[in-house]
């Protein structure tokens, strides 16, 4: 018992705990605000207009936030981000409490999504930096376990979010989300030393520091491929967030509880995928998953479009979650292994900016394909993802061939 307590209170245990708390909180929030927007307007496009705030902020101020994470104590920035998350939830709770559903409108939802997304711009890269700092020589394993914890939190977050709408109402679900955000702050409090960053680079301007982050990515083509791949991986999550509520309601004719169960299966598949990666040799991961994982994700996305009921939707959503987690873990671990600690904030938020550009397109796109069935949209997206994955695969093979040629020439 004593050993378990010491493990939980160790830096690694505290980072794992705060990761679980913030992802659970985020899962509850996304489920509730998505269903809330759909309930207020009855329009699919409203879900995208609420969720678009995070990618929009990623593009506009994300790179600047990445510099902050590389220059200031990451624990402190994480706590500030969670304060913003709690404030956003509390603001929406207040609005729900004093107004009826018909009176609320979309403005409070937009404000809440904006504040919560601003907090995530600090919390997400700061949490990555904390995870890197406690990983030490076991970084790959620590990151892999961390992603498994994230996927587990996703399960409970989205599941609880769907059930909370029925059992606790919007206020109760949002209150749980805010409470978990406060818990994450508490877990972060002892990590001040782990949050410290090296003092190098403070003399450069923010514009120069941001440019350094972009130069690092474009100078290393393998890192560039990795960044593009991560953006594509997250685009699958974005298309799911934008479409799943409407898919559940319109295509399957099911309610909020079913929405929660289906979305929870994404996390179930993710846990399975993360657990498998823990046992796979690193050589297998880098030889096969870094090359073909995105094609698996495209195939899983296409398969979800044929779901006909709750059971098949849960199963196929689980397959999507497994493919997502396998790719996310593989590429996130590569970033944390290869990028210097003093640059990880900029690199991560530059990736987030790219994810943001794709997210803006995805969340605004329902206004363009309003006449298409949601199943058709899933298949079309999977085809685009497969084509992009093929381009990256060819690019990677050309880099491998060029390196072999260079090595052969140097040996002769």
mmCIF file of N, CA and C in Angstrom, residues 29 32-37 39-40 87-113 164-165 168-175:
data_model
loop_
_atom_site.group_PDB
_atom_site.id
_atom_site.type_symbol
_atom_site.label_atom_id
_atom_site.label_comp_id
_atom_site.label_asym_id
_atom_site.label_seq_id
_atom_site.Cartn_x
_atom_site.Cartn_y
_atom_site.Cartn_z
ATOM 1 N N UNK A 29 -16.597 17.830 -21.360
ATOM 2 C CA UNK A 29 -16.931 19.146 -21.905
ATOM 3 C C UNK A 29 -17.315 19.072 -23.382
ATOM 4 N N UNK A 32 -20.741 17.396 -23.924
ATOM 5 C CA UNK A 32 -21.863 18.213 -23.472
ATOM 6 C C UNK A 32 -22.061 19.432 -24.361
ATOM 7 N N UNK A 33 -20.983 20.130 -24.695
ATOM 8 C CA UNK A 33 -21.160 21.348 -25.479
ATOM 9 C C UNK A 33 -21.587 21.023 -26.919
ATOM 10 N N UNK A 34 -21.150 19.871 -27.446
ATOM 11 C CA UNK A 34 -21.576 19.478 -28.794
ATOM 12 C C UNK A 34 -23.072 19.190 -28.810
ATOM 13 N N UNK A 35 -23.531 18.392 -27.845
ATOM 14 C CA UNK A 35 -24.955 18.062 -27.787
ATOM 15 C C UNK A 35 -25.778 19.293 -27.421
ATOM 16 N N UNK A 36 -25.206 20.154 -26.590
ATOM 17 C CA UNK A 36 -25.865 21.402 -26.208
ATOM 18 C C UNK A 36 -26.126 22.259 -27.453
ATOM 19 N N UNK A 37 -25.087 22.435 -28.285
ATOM 20 C CA UNK A 37 -25.222 23.254 -29.494
ATOM 21 C C UNK A 37 -26.266 22.671 -30.440
ATOM 22 N N UNK A 39 -28.774 20.811 -29.575
ATOM 23 C CA UNK A 39 -30.089 20.951 -28.957
ATOM 24 C C UNK A 39 -30.633 22.371 -29.094
ATOM 25 N N UNK A 40 -29.739 23.372 -29.004
ATOM 26 C CA UNK A 40 -30.170 24.766 -29.068
ATOM 27 C C UNK A 40 -30.630 25.135 -30.474
ATOM 28 N N UNK A 87 -12.912 28.431 -15.443
ATOM 29 C CA UNK A 87 -13.695 29.659 -15.598
ATOM 30 C C UNK A 87 -14.697 29.524 -16.743
ATOM 31 N N UNK A 88 -14.288 28.920 -17.851
ATOM 32 C CA UNK A 88 -15.188 28.742 -18.975
ATOM 33 C C UNK A 88 -16.374 27.863 -18.624
ATOM 34 N N UNK A 89 -16.109 26.747 -17.950
ATOM 35 C CA UNK A 89 -17.194 25.866 -17.525
ATOM 36 C C UNK A 89 -18.139 26.575 -16.565
ATOM 37 N N UNK A 90 -17.560 27.337 -15.626
ATOM 38 C CA UNK A 90 -18.375 28.027 -14.622
ATOM 39 C C UNK A 90 -19.271 29.076 -15.270
ATOM 40 N N UNK A 91 -18.742 29.768 -16.275
ATOM 41 C CA UNK A 91 -19.537 30.778 -16.982
ATOM 42 C C UNK A 91 -20.752 30.139 -17.653
ATOM 43 N N UNK A 92 -20.550 28.994 -18.288
ATOM 44 C CA UNK A 92 -21.667 28.344 -18.970
ATOM 45 C C UNK A 92 -22.668 27.778 -17.964
ATOM 46 N N UNK A 93 -22.173 27.254 -16.845
ATOM 47 C CA UNK A 93 -23.075 26.766 -15.793
ATOM 48 C C UNK A 93 -23.986 27.894 -15.311
ATOM 49 N N UNK A 94 -23.394 29.075 -15.123
ATOM 50 C CA UNK A 94 -24.175 30.223 -14.673
ATOM 51 C C UNK A 94 -25.269 30.563 -15.672
ATOM 52 N N UNK A 95 -24.932 30.541 -16.956
ATOM 53 C CA UNK A 95 -25.913 30.856 -17.990
ATOM 54 C C UNK A 95 -27.027 29.823 -18.045
ATOM 55 N N UNK A 96 -26.662 28.545 -17.914
ATOM 56 C CA UNK A 96 -27.677 27.488 -17.926
ATOM 57 C C UNK A 96 -28.597 27.618 -16.707
ATOM 58 N N UNK A 97 -28.014 28.043 -15.582
ATOM 59 C CA UNK A 97 -28.786 28.129 -14.341
ATOM 60 C C UNK A 97 -29.812 29.252 -14.380
ATOM 61 N N UNK A 98 -29.459 30.383 -14.989
ATOM 62 C CA UNK A 98 -30.341 31.547 -14.925
ATOM 63 C C UNK A 98 -31.247 31.692 -16.143
ATOM 64 N N UNK A 99 -31.009 30.870 -17.199
ATOM 65 C CA UNK A 99 -31.831 30.975 -18.396
ATOM 66 C C UNK A 99 -32.364 29.611 -18.797
ATOM 67 N N UNK A 100 -33.437 29.626 -19.562
ATOM 68 C CA UNK A 100 -33.949 28.376 -20.134
ATOM 69 C C UNK A 100 -33.163 28.063 -21.401
ATOM 70 N N UNK A 101 -33.308 26.829 -21.880
ATOM 71 C CA UNK A 101 -32.578 26.397 -23.073
ATOM 72 C C UNK A 101 -32.906 27.275 -24.279
ATOM 73 N N UNK A 102 -34.152 27.658 -24.401
ATOM 74 C CA UNK A 102 -34.566 28.473 -25.546
ATOM 75 C C UNK A 102 -33.995 29.883 -25.498
ATOM 76 N N UNK A 103 -33.663 30.367 -24.296
ATOM 77 C CA UNK A 103 -33.179 31.735 -24.134
ATOM 78 C C UNK A 103 -31.670 31.868 -24.251
ATOM 79 N N UNK A 104 -30.965 30.772 -24.117
ATOM 80 C CA UNK A 104 -29.501 30.865 -24.038
ATOM 81 C C UNK A 104 -28.888 31.329 -25.355
ATOM 82 N N UNK A 105 -29.249 30.717 -26.452
ATOM 83 C CA UNK A 105 -28.626 31.066 -27.719
ATOM 84 C C UNK A 105 -27.202 30.525 -27.793
ATOM 85 N N UNK A 106 -26.487 30.917 -28.833
ATOM 86 C CA UNK A 106 -25.151 30.387 -29.077
ATOM 87 C C UNK A 106 -24.030 31.236 -28.490
ATOM 88 N N UNK A 107 -24.296 32.500 -28.153
ATOM 89 C CA UNK A 107 -23.227 33.392 -27.690
ATOM 90 C C UNK A 107 -22.496 32.865 -26.456
ATOM 91 N N UNK A 108 -23.196 32.406 -25.385
ATOM 92 C CA UNK A 108 -22.476 31.855 -24.236
ATOM 93 C C UNK A 108 -21.642 30.618 -24.588
ATOM 94 N N UNK A 109 -22.133 29.812 -25.535
ATOM 95 C CA UNK A 109 -21.375 28.628 -25.944
ATOM 96 C C UNK A 109 -20.097 29.038 -26.648
ATOM 97 N N UNK A 110 -20.181 30.061 -27.498
ATOM 98 C CA UNK A 110 -18.983 30.548 -28.180
ATOM 99 C C UNK A 110 -17.960 31.079 -27.170
ATOM 100 N N UNK A 111 -18.441 31.871 -26.199
ATOM 101 C CA UNK A 111 -17.521 32.439 -25.215
ATOM 102 C C UNK A 111 -16.864 31.348 -24.386
ATOM 103 N N UNK A 112 -17.664 30.365 -23.979
ATOM 104 C CA UNK A 112 -17.114 29.260 -23.196
ATOM 105 C C UNK A 112 -16.078 28.481 -23.986
ATOM 106 N N UNK A 113 -16.404 28.157 -25.229
ATOM 107 C CA UNK A 113 -15.475 27.397 -26.070
ATOM 108 C C UNK A 113 -14.184 28.177 -26.278
ATOM 109 N N UNK A 164 -24.211 11.964 -18.373
ATOM 110 C CA UNK A 164 -24.480 13.115 -17.507
ATOM 111 C C UNK A 164 -25.587 13.987 -18.066
ATOM 112 N N UNK A 165 -25.669 14.075 -19.398
ATOM 113 C CA UNK A 165 -26.733 14.877 -20.010
ATOM 114 C C UNK A 165 -28.095 14.345 -19.590
ATOM 115 N N UNK A 168 -27.708 14.096 -15.055
ATOM 116 C CA UNK A 168 -27.396 15.286 -14.273
ATOM 117 C C UNK A 168 -27.763 16.590 -14.964
ATOM 118 N N UNK A 169 -28.055 16.517 -16.250
ATOM 119 C CA UNK A 169 -28.334 17.733 -17.000
ATOM 120 C C UNK A 169 -27.040 18.439 -17.392
ATOM 121 N N UNK A 170 -27.180 19.497 -18.158
ATOM 122 C CA UNK A 170 -26.006 20.220 -18.628
ATOM 123 C C UNK A 170 -25.210 20.809 -17.468
ATOM 124 N N UNK A 171 -25.902 21.343 -16.462
ATOM 125 C CA UNK A 171 -25.208 21.955 -15.326
ATOM 126 C C UNK A 171 -24.354 20.937 -14.578
ATOM 127 N N UNK A 172 -24.935 19.780 -14.280
ATOM 128 C CA UNK A 172 -24.201 18.767 -13.522
ATOM 129 C C UNK A 172 -22.983 18.267 -14.265
ATOM 130 N N UNK A 173 -23.124 18.018 -15.581
ATOM 131 C CA UNK A 173 -21.982 17.558 -16.362
ATOM 132 C C UNK A 173 -20.865 18.583 -16.430
ATOM 133 N N UNK A 174 -21.233 19.841 -16.620
ATOM 134 C CA UNK A 174 -20.230 20.908 -16.673
ATOM 135 C C UNK A 174 -19.547 21.082 -15.318
ATOM 136 N N UNK A 175 -20.295 20.887 -14.229
ATOM 137 C CA UNK A 175 -19.702 20.993 -12.895
ATOM 138 C C UNK A 175 -18.655 19.901 -12.676
#
